[in-house]
Amino acid sequence: MTDTLSAKLAADGVTLTGIDLTAEGPDADGWERRAYTLTASFEGRTFTQEARYGMGASEPTILDLMGMLLRQGANAEEADSYEDWASNFTSNPEEYMPRKTYTENVELARRLRAFLGDERFEDYVYDTEHDD
């Protein structure tokens, strides 16, 4: 049976230590969102990342945000290119998300791997039931 993300984080000693609302309303691209800063700690390392959540969604928990960040990073990392990644969201190239979003998510995956280690990152993304 696959464990939940919350169970694996706790068992591994990954601590989600903070979630702060840092912005609300449209971003520079016009997307209505709430921006949060998530902070986590593990084996003496600290990971801090902004997470943007759509305004129409319910208020996220810190676990929701961590799960979302793991999936976003993995999704971008798995793509062969920006176009491959963007086409996962729409088939119309005129509606593709900005290239900077893809680049930010590839960097997010790199930072999460550095924070958690490759094995934990892959386990949390591919072999874990997300609580959200």
PDB file of C-alpha atoms in Angstrom:
ATOM      1  CA  MET A   1       0.000   0.000   0.000  1.00  0.00           C
ATOM      2  CA  THR A   2       1.256   3.475  -0.850  1.00  0.00           C
ATOM      3  CA  ASP A   3       1.611   5.841   2.078  1.00  0.00           C
ATOM      4  CA  THR A   4       0.264   9.363   2.042  1.00  0.00           C
ATOM      5  CA  LEU A   5       2.536  12.347   1.572  1.00  0.00           C
ATOM      6  CA  SER A   6       1.847  13.516   5.118  1.00  0.00           C
ATOM      7  CA  ALA A   7       2.848  10.101   6.538  1.00  0.00           C
ATOM      8  CA  LYS A   8       6.046   9.913   4.480  1.00  0.00           C
ATOM      9  CA  LEU A   9       7.102  13.469   5.296  1.00  0.00           C
ATOM     10  CA  ALA A  10       6.598  12.799   9.002  1.00  0.00           C
ATOM     11  CA  ALA A  11       8.397   9.431   8.891  1.00  0.00           C
ATOM     12  CA  ASP A  12      11.345  10.963   7.027  1.00  0.00           C
ATOM     13  CA  GLY A  13      11.586  13.928   9.389  1.00  0.00           C
ATOM     14  CA  VAL A  14      10.654  16.567   6.820  1.00  0.00           C
ATOM     15  CA  THR A  15       9.011  19.410   8.717  1.00  0.00           C
ATOM     16  CA  LEU A  16       6.672  21.869   7.008  1.00  0.00           C
ATOM     17  CA  THR A  17       7.249  24.851   9.251  1.00  0.00           C
ATOM     18  CA  GLY A  18       5.451  27.803   7.768  1.00  0.00           C
ATOM     19  CA  ILE A  19       2.894  29.090   5.306  1.00  0.00           C
ATOM     20  CA  ASP A  20       2.428  32.821   4.898  1.00  0.00           C
ATOM     21  CA  LEU A  21       0.014  34.618   2.569  1.00  0.00           C
ATOM     22  CA  THR A  22       2.209  37.117   0.721  1.00  0.00           C
ATOM     23  CA  ALA A  23      -0.039  38.432  -2.072  1.00  0.00           C
ATOM     24  CA  GLU A  24      -3.611  38.296  -3.296  1.00  0.00           C
ATOM     25  CA  GLY A  25      -5.119  39.394  -6.606  1.00  0.00           C
ATOM     26  CA  PRO A  26      -3.865  39.418 -10.192  1.00  0.00           C
ATOM     27  CA  ASP A  27      -0.197  38.707 -10.845  1.00  0.00           C
ATOM     28  CA  ALA A  28       1.865  40.374 -13.600  1.00  0.00           C
ATOM     29  CA  ASP A  29       0.258  38.050 -16.170  1.00  0.00           C
ATOM     30  CA  GLY A  30      -3.272  38.863 -14.955  1.00  0.00           C
ATOM     31  CA  TRP A  31      -3.861  35.534 -13.207  1.00  0.00           C
ATOM     32  CA  GLU A  32      -6.102  35.904 -10.124  1.00  0.00           C
ATOM     33  CA  ARG A  33      -4.263  34.129  -7.348  1.00  0.00           C
ATOM     34  CA  ARG A  34      -3.135  34.023  -3.770  1.00  0.00           C
ATOM     35  CA  ALA A  35       0.615  33.709  -3.245  1.00  0.00           C
ATOM     36  CA  TYR A  36       2.003  31.910  -0.232  1.00  0.00           C
ATOM     37  CA  THR A  37       5.515  31.347   1.019  1.00  0.00           C
ATOM     38  CA  LEU A  38       6.068  27.778   2.185  1.00  0.00           C
ATOM     39  CA  THR A  39       8.995  26.907   4.435  1.00  0.00           C
ATOM     40  CA  ALA A  40      10.211  23.381   5.152  1.00  0.00           C
ATOM     41  CA  SER A  41      13.202  21.913   6.942  1.00  0.00           C
ATOM     42  CA  PHE A  42      15.000  18.601   6.605  1.00  0.00           C
ATOM     43  CA  GLU A  43      18.344  17.345   7.923  1.00  0.00           C
ATOM     44  CA  GLY A  44      19.531  20.862   8.744  1.00  0.00           C
ATOM     45  CA  ARG A  45      18.496  22.302   5.369  1.00  0.00           C
ATOM     46  CA  THR A  46      15.746  24.847   4.809  1.00  0.00           C
ATOM     47  CA  PHE A  47      13.589  25.136   1.696  1.00  0.00           C
ATOM     48  CA  THR A  48      11.521  28.257   1.054  1.00  0.00           C
ATOM     49  CA  GLN A  49       9.325  28.685  -2.013  1.00  0.00           C
ATOM     50  CA  GLU A  50       6.495  30.874  -3.183  1.00  0.00           C
ATOM     51  CA  ALA A  51       3.420  28.915  -4.222  1.00  0.00           C
ATOM     52  CA  ARG A  52       0.626  30.502  -6.246  1.00  0.00           C
ATOM     53  CA  TYR A  53      -2.878  29.150  -5.794  1.00  0.00           C
ATOM     54  CA  GLY A  54      -5.894  30.095  -7.902  1.00  0.00           C
ATOM     55  CA  MET A  55      -8.471  32.389  -6.305  1.00  0.00           C
ATOM     56  CA  GLY A  56     -11.336  30.003  -7.096  1.00  0.00           C
ATOM     57  CA  ALA A  57      -9.776  27.190  -5.078  1.00  0.00           C
ATOM     58  CA  SER A  58     -10.367  26.671  -1.381  1.00  0.00           C
ATOM     59  CA  GLU A  59      -7.775  27.893   1.108  1.00  0.00           C
ATOM     60  CA  PRO A  60      -4.813  25.473   0.859  1.00  0.00           C
ATOM     61  CA  THR A  61      -3.063  23.763   3.714  1.00  0.00           C
ATOM     62  CA  ILE A  62       0.710  23.664   3.907  1.00  0.00           C
ATOM     63  CA  LEU A  63       0.496  20.011   2.836  1.00  0.00           C
ATOM     64  CA  ASP A  64      -1.597  20.993  -0.219  1.00  0.00           C
ATOM     65  CA  LEU A  65       1.102  23.459  -1.226  1.00  0.00           C
ATOM     66  CA  MET A  66       3.964  20.993  -0.763  1.00  0.00           C
ATOM     67  CA  GLY A  67       2.164  18.381  -2.850  1.00  0.00           C
ATOM     68  CA  MET A  68       1.429  20.940  -5.543  1.00  0.00           C
ATOM     69  CA  LEU A  69       5.067  22.079  -5.664  1.00  0.00           C
ATOM     70  CA  LEU A  70       6.310  18.501  -5.965  1.00  0.00           C
ATOM     71  CA  ARG A  71       3.926  17.790  -8.861  1.00  0.00           C
ATOM     72  CA  GLN A  72       4.667  21.090 -10.627  1.00  0.00           C
ATOM     73  CA  GLY A  73       8.396  20.509 -10.493  1.00  0.00           C
ATOM     74  CA  ALA A  74       8.119  16.908 -11.674  1.00  0.00           C
ATOM     75  CA  ASN A  75       5.735  17.815 -14.490  1.00  0.00           C
ATOM     76  CA  ALA A  76       8.140  20.395 -15.920  1.00  0.00           C
ATOM     77  CA  GLU A  77      11.166  18.172 -15.376  1.00  0.00           C
ATOM     78  CA  GLU A  78       9.538  15.295 -17.290  1.00  0.00           C
ATOM     79  CA  ALA A  79       8.743  17.414 -20.348  1.00  0.00           C
ATOM     80  CA  ASP A  80      11.057  17.183 -23.354  1.00  0.00           C
ATOM     81  CA  SER A  81      10.709  20.908 -24.016  1.00  0.00           C
ATOM     82  CA  TYR A  82       8.736  24.035 -23.166  1.00  0.00           C
ATOM     83  CA  GLU A  83       6.261  23.208 -25.943  1.00  0.00           C
ATOM     84  CA  ASP A  84       5.828  19.651 -24.656  1.00  0.00           C
ATOM     85  CA  TRP A  85       5.163  20.962 -21.140  1.00  0.00           C
ATOM     86  CA  ALA A  86       2.811  23.761 -22.262  1.00  0.00           C
ATOM     87  CA  SER A  87       0.782  21.410 -24.478  1.00  0.00           C
ATOM     88  CA  ASN A  88      -0.157  19.432 -21.347  1.00  0.00           C
ATOM     89  CA  PHE A  89      -2.431  22.338 -20.409  1.00  0.00           C
ATOM     90  CA  THR A  90      -3.856  23.371 -23.787  1.00  0.00           C
ATOM     91  CA  SER A  91      -3.528  22.323 -27.405  1.00  0.00           C
ATOM     92  CA  ASN A  92      -3.676  25.949 -28.591  1.00  0.00           C
ATOM     93  CA  PRO A  93      -0.167  27.481 -28.744  1.00  0.00           C
ATOM     94  CA  GLU A  94      -1.690  30.960 -28.395  1.00  0.00           C
ATOM     95  CA  GLU A  95      -2.889  29.969 -24.903  1.00  0.00           C
ATOM     96  CA  TYR A  96       0.372  28.448 -23.660  1.00  0.00           C
ATOM     97  CA  MET A  97       1.525  29.508 -20.220  1.00  0.00           C
ATOM     98  CA  PRO A  98       4.540  31.830 -20.220  1.00  0.00           C
ATOM     99  CA  ARG A  99       7.926  30.214 -20.857  1.00  0.00           C
ATOM    100  CA  LYS A 100       9.135  31.673 -17.545  1.00  0.00           C
ATOM    101  CA  THR A 101       6.611  29.480 -15.717  1.00  0.00           C
ATOM    102  CA  TYR A 102       8.157  26.395 -17.288  1.00  0.00           C
ATOM    103  CA  THR A 103      11.679  27.587 -16.470  1.00  0.00           C
ATOM    104  CA  GLU A 104      10.658  28.346 -12.867  1.00  0.00           C
ATOM    105  CA  ASN A 105       9.176  24.862 -12.481  1.00  0.00           C
ATOM    106  CA  VAL A 106      12.272  23.137 -13.867  1.00  0.00           C
ATOM    107  CA  GLU A 107      14.313  25.127 -11.339  1.00  0.00           C
ATOM    108  CA  LEU A 108      11.794  24.190  -8.625  1.00  0.00           C
ATOM    109  CA  ALA A 109      12.390  20.489  -9.356  1.00  0.00           C
ATOM    110  CA  ARG A 110      16.158  21.017  -9.159  1.00  0.00           C
ATOM    111  CA  ARG A 111      15.827  22.806  -5.795  1.00  0.00           C
ATOM    112  CA  LEU A 112      13.448  20.167  -4.380  1.00  0.00           C
ATOM    113  CA  ARG A 113      15.876  17.417  -5.426  1.00  0.00           C
ATOM    114  CA  ALA A 114      18.719  19.282  -3.709  1.00  0.00           C
ATOM    115  CA  PHE A 115      16.597  19.708  -0.569  1.00  0.00           C
ATOM    116  CA  LEU A 116      15.127  16.186  -0.347  1.00  0.00           C
ATOM    117  CA  GLY A 117      17.581  14.108  -2.372  1.00  0.00           C
ATOM    118  CA  ASP A 118      16.722  12.411  -5.655  1.00  0.00           C
ATOM    119  CA  GLU A 119      15.305   9.262  -4.077  1.00  0.00           C
ATOM    120  CA  ARG A 120      12.885  11.058  -1.738  1.00  0.00           C
ATOM    121  CA  PHE A 121      11.821  13.516  -4.446  1.00  0.00           C
ATOM    122  CA  GLU A 122      10.955  10.660  -6.813  1.00  0.00           C
ATOM    123  CA  ASP A 123       9.269   8.668  -4.053  1.00  0.00           C
ATOM    124  CA  TYR A 124       7.127  11.632  -3.006  1.00  0.00           C
ATOM    125  CA  VAL A 125       6.129  12.373  -6.605  1.00  0.00           C
ATOM    126  CA  TYR A 126       5.655   8.904  -8.090  1.00  0.00           C
ATOM    127  CA  ASP A 127       5.060   6.453  -5.222  1.00  0.00           C
ATOM    128  CA  THR A 128       3.005   8.483  -2.783  1.00  0.00           C
ATOM    129  CA  GLU A 129      -0.699   9.139  -2.405  1.00  0.00           C
ATOM    130  CA  HIS A 130      -1.159  12.891  -2.096  1.00  0.00           C
ATOM    131  CA  ASP A 131      -3.484  13.975   0.682  1.00  0.00           C
ATOM    132  CA  ASP A 132      -5.043  16.828  -1.313  1.00  0.00           C
TER     133      ASP A 132
END
